[in-house]
Coordinates of C-alpha atoms and ligand atoms in Angstrom, one line a residue:
M202 CA 4.1 38.0 -18.2
S203 CA 4.5 35.9 -14.7
A204 CA 2.2 33.7 -13.7
S205 CA 0.4 33.4 -10.2
I206 CA 1.8 30.6 -7.7
I207 CA -1.3 29.2 -6.4
D208 CA -0.3 28.6 -2.9
G209 CA -1.4 25.1 -1.8
K210 CA 0.0 25.5 1.3
S211 CA -2.1 28.0 2.8
S212 CA -5.2 26.7 1.2
A213 CA -4.6 23.7 3.0
E214 CA -4.0 25.3 6.2
N215 CA -7.2 27.2 6.0
L216 CA -9.0 23.9 5.4
R217 CA -7.5 22.4 8.2
N218 CA -8.4 25.0 10.6
Q219 CA -11.7 24.6 9.5
I220 CA -11.9 21.3 10.1
A221 CA -10.1 21.7 13.8
D222 CA -13.2 24.2 14.3
Q223 CA -15.7 21.8 13.5
V224 CA -14.1 18.9 15.1
R225 CA -14.1 20.8 18.1
H226 CA -17.8 21.8 17.7
L227 CA -18.7 18.0 17.2
N228 CA -16.9 17.0 20.6
S229 CA -18.4 19.4 22.4
Q230 CA -21.9 18.8 21.2
S231 CA -21.7 15.2 21.5
Q232 CA -18.5 14.0 22.4
I233 CA -17.7 12.4 19.6
I234 CA -14.1 12.2 18.2
P235 CA -13.3 11.4 14.4
G236 CA -10.7 8.4 14.3
L237 CA -8.6 7.7 11.2
A238 CA -6.6 3.9 11.1
A239 CA -3.3 4.8 8.1
I240 CA -1.9 1.0 7.8
L241 CA 1.5 1.1 6.4
V242 CA 2.5 -2.5 5.2
G243 CA 6.3 -2.3 5.0
D244 CA 9.1 0.4 4.7
D245 CA 8.7 2.1 1.5
P246 CA 10.8 5.6 2.7
A247 CA 8.5 7.6 0.9
S248 CA 5.4 5.7 2.3
Q249 CA 6.6 6.3 5.5
V250 CA 6.9 10.2 5.3
Y251 CA 3.2 10.4 4.0
V252 CA 2.1 8.2 6.5
R253 CA 3.8 10.1 9.6
N254 CA 2.5 13.3 8.0
K255 CA -0.9 12.0 7.8
E256 CA -1.2 10.8 11.6
K257 CA 0.4 14.2 12.6
Q258 CA -2.0 16.3 11.1
T259 CA -4.8 14.2 12.1
M260 CA -3.7 14.7 16.0
D261 CA -3.0 18.5 15.2
C262 CA -6.6 19.1 14.3
G263 CA -7.9 17.0 17.1
M264 CA -8.7 13.5 15.5
M265 CA -7.6 10.6 16.7
S266 CA -5.1 8.4 14.8
A267 CA -5.3 4.8 15.0
G268 CA -2.4 4.1 12.6
R269 CA -0.6 1.0 12.5
K270 CA 2.4 -0.3 11.3
L271 CA 2.7 -3.9 9.8
P272 CA 6.1 -5.4 8.3
S273 CA 6.5 -6.1 5.0
D274 CA 6.0 -9.8 5.1
T275 CA 2.6 -9.1 6.4
S276 CA 0.5 -11.9 4.5
Q277 CA -2.8 -10.6 2.8
K278 CA -5.0 -13.2 4.8
D279 CA -3.6 -10.9 7.8
L280 CA -4.1 -7.6 6.4
L281 CA -7.5 -8.3 5.3
S282 CA -8.3 -9.4 9.2
Y283 CA -6.8 -6.0 10.5
V284 CA -8.9 -4.3 8.2
E285 CA -12.3 -6.2 9.2
K286 CA -11.2 -5.5 12.6
L287 CA -10.9 -1.6 11.7
N288 CA -14.7 -2.1 9.9
N289 CA -16.0 -3.5 13.3
D290 CA -14.3 -0.3 15.7
S291 CA -16.6 2.0 16.2
S292 CA -14.1 4.5 17.3
V293 CA -12.4 4.0 13.8
H294 CA -14.6 6.4 11.0
G295 CA -12.1 6.4 8.5
I296 CA -9.4 3.7 7.2
L297 CA -6.4 3.9 4.7
V298 CA -4.0 1.4 3.2
Q299 CA -1.0 3.1 2.3
L300 CA -0.2 2.2 -1.1
P301 CA 2.3 0.8 -2.8
L302 CA 1.6 -2.8 -1.0
P303 CA 4.0 -5.4 -1.0
P304 CA 3.7 -7.7 -4.0
Q305 CA 2.3 -10.8 -1.8
I306 CA -0.8 -8.0 -1.3
D307 CA -3.3 -7.9 -3.8
P308 CA -4.6 -3.8 -3.3
S309 CA -7.8 -4.3 -5.2
S310 CA -8.8 -7.3 -2.5
V311 CA -8.0 -4.9 0.2
I312 CA -9.5 -1.8 -0.9
Q313 CA -13.0 -3.7 -1.5
A314 CA -12.5 -4.8 2.3
I315 CA -12.8 -1.6 3.5
R316 CA -16.5 -0.8 4.2
P317 CA -17.3 2.0 1.7
E318 CA -18.7 4.3 4.6
K319 CA -15.0 4.2 6.0
D320 CA -12.9 4.1 2.6
V321 CA -11.8 8.0 3.0
D322 CA -9.5 7.5 -0.1
G323 CA -12.4 7.2 -2.0
F324 CA -11.0 4.0 -3.6
H325 CA -13.5 1.7 -3.2
P326 CA -15.5 0.5 -6.4
S327 CA -18.6 1.9 -4.6
N328 CA -17.0 5.3 -3.9
V329 CA -15.8 5.3 -7.5
G330 CA -19.4 4.5 -8.8
A331 CA -21.1 7.2 -6.6
L332 CA -18.6 10.0 -8.0
A333 CA -19.4 8.9 -11.1
S334 CA -23.1 8.8 -11.0
G335 CA -23.2 12.3 -9.2
E336 CA -23.9 10.4 -5.3
H337 CA -23.1 10.9 -2.2
G338 CA -20.0 9.0 -1.7
L339 CA -16.3 9.7 -0.7
I340 CA -14.2 11.2 -3.0
P341 CA -10.4 10.6 -3.9
C342 CA -8.4 13.4 -1.6
T343 CA -6.0 14.3 -4.3
P344 CA -8.0 15.2 -7.2
M345 CA -10.5 16.8 -4.5
G346 CA -7.6 19.3 -3.5
C347 CA -6.9 20.3 -7.0
N348 CA -10.5 20.8 -7.9
M349 CA -10.7 23.1 -4.5
L350 CA -7.2 25.3 -5.6
L351 CA -8.8 25.6 -9.1
K352 CA -12.4 26.9 -7.6
E353 CA -10.5 29.3 -5.6
Q354 CA -8.5 30.5 -8.3
L355 CA -10.6 30.7 -11.2
G356 CA -14.3 30.7 -9.3
D357 CA -16.7 28.9 -12.1
L358 CA -15.1 26.3 -13.8
S359 CA -18.0 25.9 -16.8
G360 CA -16.9 25.9 -19.9
A361 CA -13.4 25.4 -19.8
N362 CA -11.7 23.0 -21.6
A363 CA -9.5 21.0 -19.0
V364 CA -6.9 18.5 -20.4
I365 CA -5.7 15.9 -17.8
V366 CA -2.5 14.2 -18.7
G367 CA -2.6 10.5 -16.3
R368 CA -5.5 8.3 -15.7
S369 CA -4.5 6.5 -12.6
N370 CA -7.3 5.3 -10.2
I371 CA -5.9 7.5 -7.7
V372 CA -6.1 11.2 -9.8
G373 CA -6.6 10.7 -13.6
K374 CA -9.8 9.0 -13.9
P375 CA -11.8 10.8 -10.2
M376 CA -9.9 14.0 -11.5
A377 CA -12.2 13.9 -14.5
Q378 CA -15.3 12.9 -13.1
L379 CA -15.2 16.1 -10.8
L380 CA -14.0 18.4 -13.5
L381 CA -17.0 17.3 -15.9
A382 CA -19.5 17.7 -12.6
E383 CA -17.6 21.3 -12.7
N384 CA -19.3 21.5 -16.5
C385 CA -15.7 21.7 -18.1
T386 CA -14.9 20.1 -21.3
V387 CA -12.6 17.1 -20.2
T388 CA -10.2 15.3 -21.9
I389 CA -7.7 12.4 -20.4
A390 CA -4.7 12.1 -22.1
H391 CA -2.0 9.6 -21.3
S392 CA 1.6 8.1 -22.5
K393 CA -0.2 6.8 -25.9
T394 CA -2.1 10.0 -26.7
L395 CA -0.8 10.8 -30.5
N396 CA 0.2 14.5 -30.5
L397 CA 0.4 15.3 -26.6
K398 CA 1.6 18.8 -27.3
K399 CA -1.1 19.8 -29.4
V400 CA -3.5 18.4 -27.0
C401 CA -2.1 20.3 -23.8
R402 CA -2.1 23.3 -25.5
Q403 CA -5.7 23.2 -25.7
A404 CA -5.8 23.4 -22.1
D405 CA -7.8 26.4 -20.1
I406 CA -7.0 23.7 -17.2
L407 CA -4.3 21.7 -17.5
V408 CA -3.8 19.3 -14.5
A409 CA -0.2 17.1 -14.7
A410 CA -0.6 13.6 -13.0
V411 CA 2.2 11.6 -15.3
G412 CA 4.7 10.5 -12.2
L413 CA 7.6 11.9 -15.0
P414 CA 10.0 14.9 -13.8
Q415 CA 9.5 18.1 -15.5
F416 CA 7.5 16.3 -18.4
I417 CA 5.6 18.8 -19.6
K418 CA 7.0 21.9 -21.4
A419 CA 6.3 25.6 -21.3
D420 CA 5.7 25.3 -25.1
W421 CA 2.8 22.8 -24.4
I422 CA 0.7 25.1 -22.3
K423 CA -1.7 27.7 -23.6
P424 CA -0.7 31.5 -22.8
G425 CA -2.6 32.2 -19.5
A426 CA -3.9 28.5 -18.3
T427 CA -4.1 27.7 -15.5
V428 CA -1.4 24.6 -14.5
I429 CA -2.1 22.1 -11.7
D430 CA 1.2 19.9 -11.2
V431 CA 0.2 16.7 -8.8
G432 CA 4.0 15.2 -9.2
I433 CA 6.4 14.8 -6.7
N434 CA 9.7 13.3 -8.1
R435 CA 13.1 13.5 -6.5
I436 CA 15.5 13.9 -8.8
Q437 CA 19.4 14.5 -7.9
K438 CA 20.8 18.3 -8.1
E439 CA 23.0 19.5 -10.6
N440 CA 26.4 19.6 -9.9
E441 CA 25.6 18.7 -6.5
I442 CA 26.2 14.9 -6.3
G443 CA 24.0 12.7 -3.7
K444 CA 21.9 15.9 -3.3
Y445 CA 18.1 15.5 -3.8
K446 CA 15.2 17.9 -4.6
L447 CA 11.5 17.5 -5.4
V448 CA 10.2 18.4 -8.9
G449 CA 6.6 18.3 -10.2
D450 CA 5.6 17.1 -13.9
V451 CA 5.9 20.5 -15.0
D452 CA 8.9 22.2 -15.9
F453 CA 8.2 24.9 -13.7
T454 CA 10.5 28.2 -14.0
P455 CA 10.0 28.3 -17.7
A456 CA 6.4 27.4 -17.4
L457 CA 6.2 30.6 -15.4
D458 CA 6.5 32.7 -18.1
V459 CA 3.2 31.2 -20.1
A460 CA 0.9 30.1 -17.5
G461 CA -1.2 32.5 -16.1
A462 CA -1.3 30.6 -12.7
I463 CA 0.6 27.5 -11.4
T464 CA 0.9 25.0 -8.7
P465 CA 4.9 24.8 -7.5
V466 CA 6.3 21.7 -6.0
P467 CA 6.5 21.0 -2.7
G468 CA 3.7 23.5 -1.8
G469 CA 0.8 23.1 -3.8
V470 CA -1.2 20.1 -4.4
G471 CA 0.8 18.1 -1.8
P472 CA -0.6 19.8 1.2
M473 CA -4.2 19.8 0.5
T474 CA -4.2 16.1 0.0
I475 CA -3.6 15.6 3.1
A476 CA -6.2 18.2 4.2
C477 CA -8.8 16.2 1.9
L478 CA -8.0 13.0 4.2
L479 CA -9.0 14.8 6.9
Q480 CA -12.2 16.5 5.5
N481 CA -13.5 13.1 4.3
T482 CA -12.6 11.7 8.1
L483 CA -14.9 14.1 9.5
I484 CA -17.7 14.0 6.5
A485 CA -17.4 9.8 7.4
C486 CA -17.7 10.4 11.1
L487 CA -21.1 12.7 11.0
R488 CA -22.5 10.2 8.4
Q489 CA -21.9 7.1 10.9
N490 CA -23.3 9.2 13.5
N491 CA -26.3 9.9 11.6
L492 CA -24.7 13.9 11.6
L493 CA -25.1 14.2 8.2
Ligands
LIG635 N1 -0.2 6.4 -2.4 C1 0.1 7.3 -3.1 N2 -0.9 8.4 -3.2 C2 -2.0 7.8 -2.1 C3 -3.1 7.9 -1.6 O1 -3.7 8.9 -1.9 N3 -3.7 7.2 -0.5 C4 -3.2 5.8 -0.2 N4 -4.1 5.1 0.8 N5 -1.9 5.6 -1.1 C5 -1.1 6.5 -1.7

């Protein structure tokens, strides 16, 4: 058996095209252009790449990108004042501060400073609470993208046993809320879970979000399961010193013989995350203009 490979790149492209159409329509009807401000503090190389991609795709789908790069020694006070300026700027509908932040800045204070209506990452406690209680907030982008891929692949998820490996605020916890809302039976496993292999083998839907390269082995996967790999890990290529490749949290090639369907890395969840950020920016803009 060879698993179907879930094409996140093509799903993300479809979503971006739909968003671009809606942005064009909004602009022609109301002269409104959705605006996203992505703030990068410091020069973490991976964050620079992510923010550059976010900015490019924002502009490619017709939105305004009002990004800003701040030096790595920026004080918390200065960052908070900048966030407040964006909170009060009506041309900016979405604000995101790229994580991780330098050590002098407390990420929770920054997240809480963003107006919940503009919190397109969905990390503000109001949005976390809204997701947990089934109200309309903004949903974190990576779990939203995983959920879309799962529904495209499987249709109705009701009754499925879903196991999420990883309990981060960015992925694991919101993913659990989304799958619960889809009527899955949800388990969140993590580094302290006993007999993780056995727990994973119960999963009809296995979401890997641990941040450890090729951690989840083929014999942890229930035959026919749908596997969503959130990991993006850079590892050295075998026999090629100084060359790197990206791998997920699942040991992909052997997993192909067991899973029913699986997302690749790269080209799976990653592209969906940015497309969902654009979707959140459009939703935030429509709500701020009382159009949704
Ligand atoms: N760092 C890693 N993932 C994310 C994300 O989804 N949003 C932000 N702001 N920072 C991140």
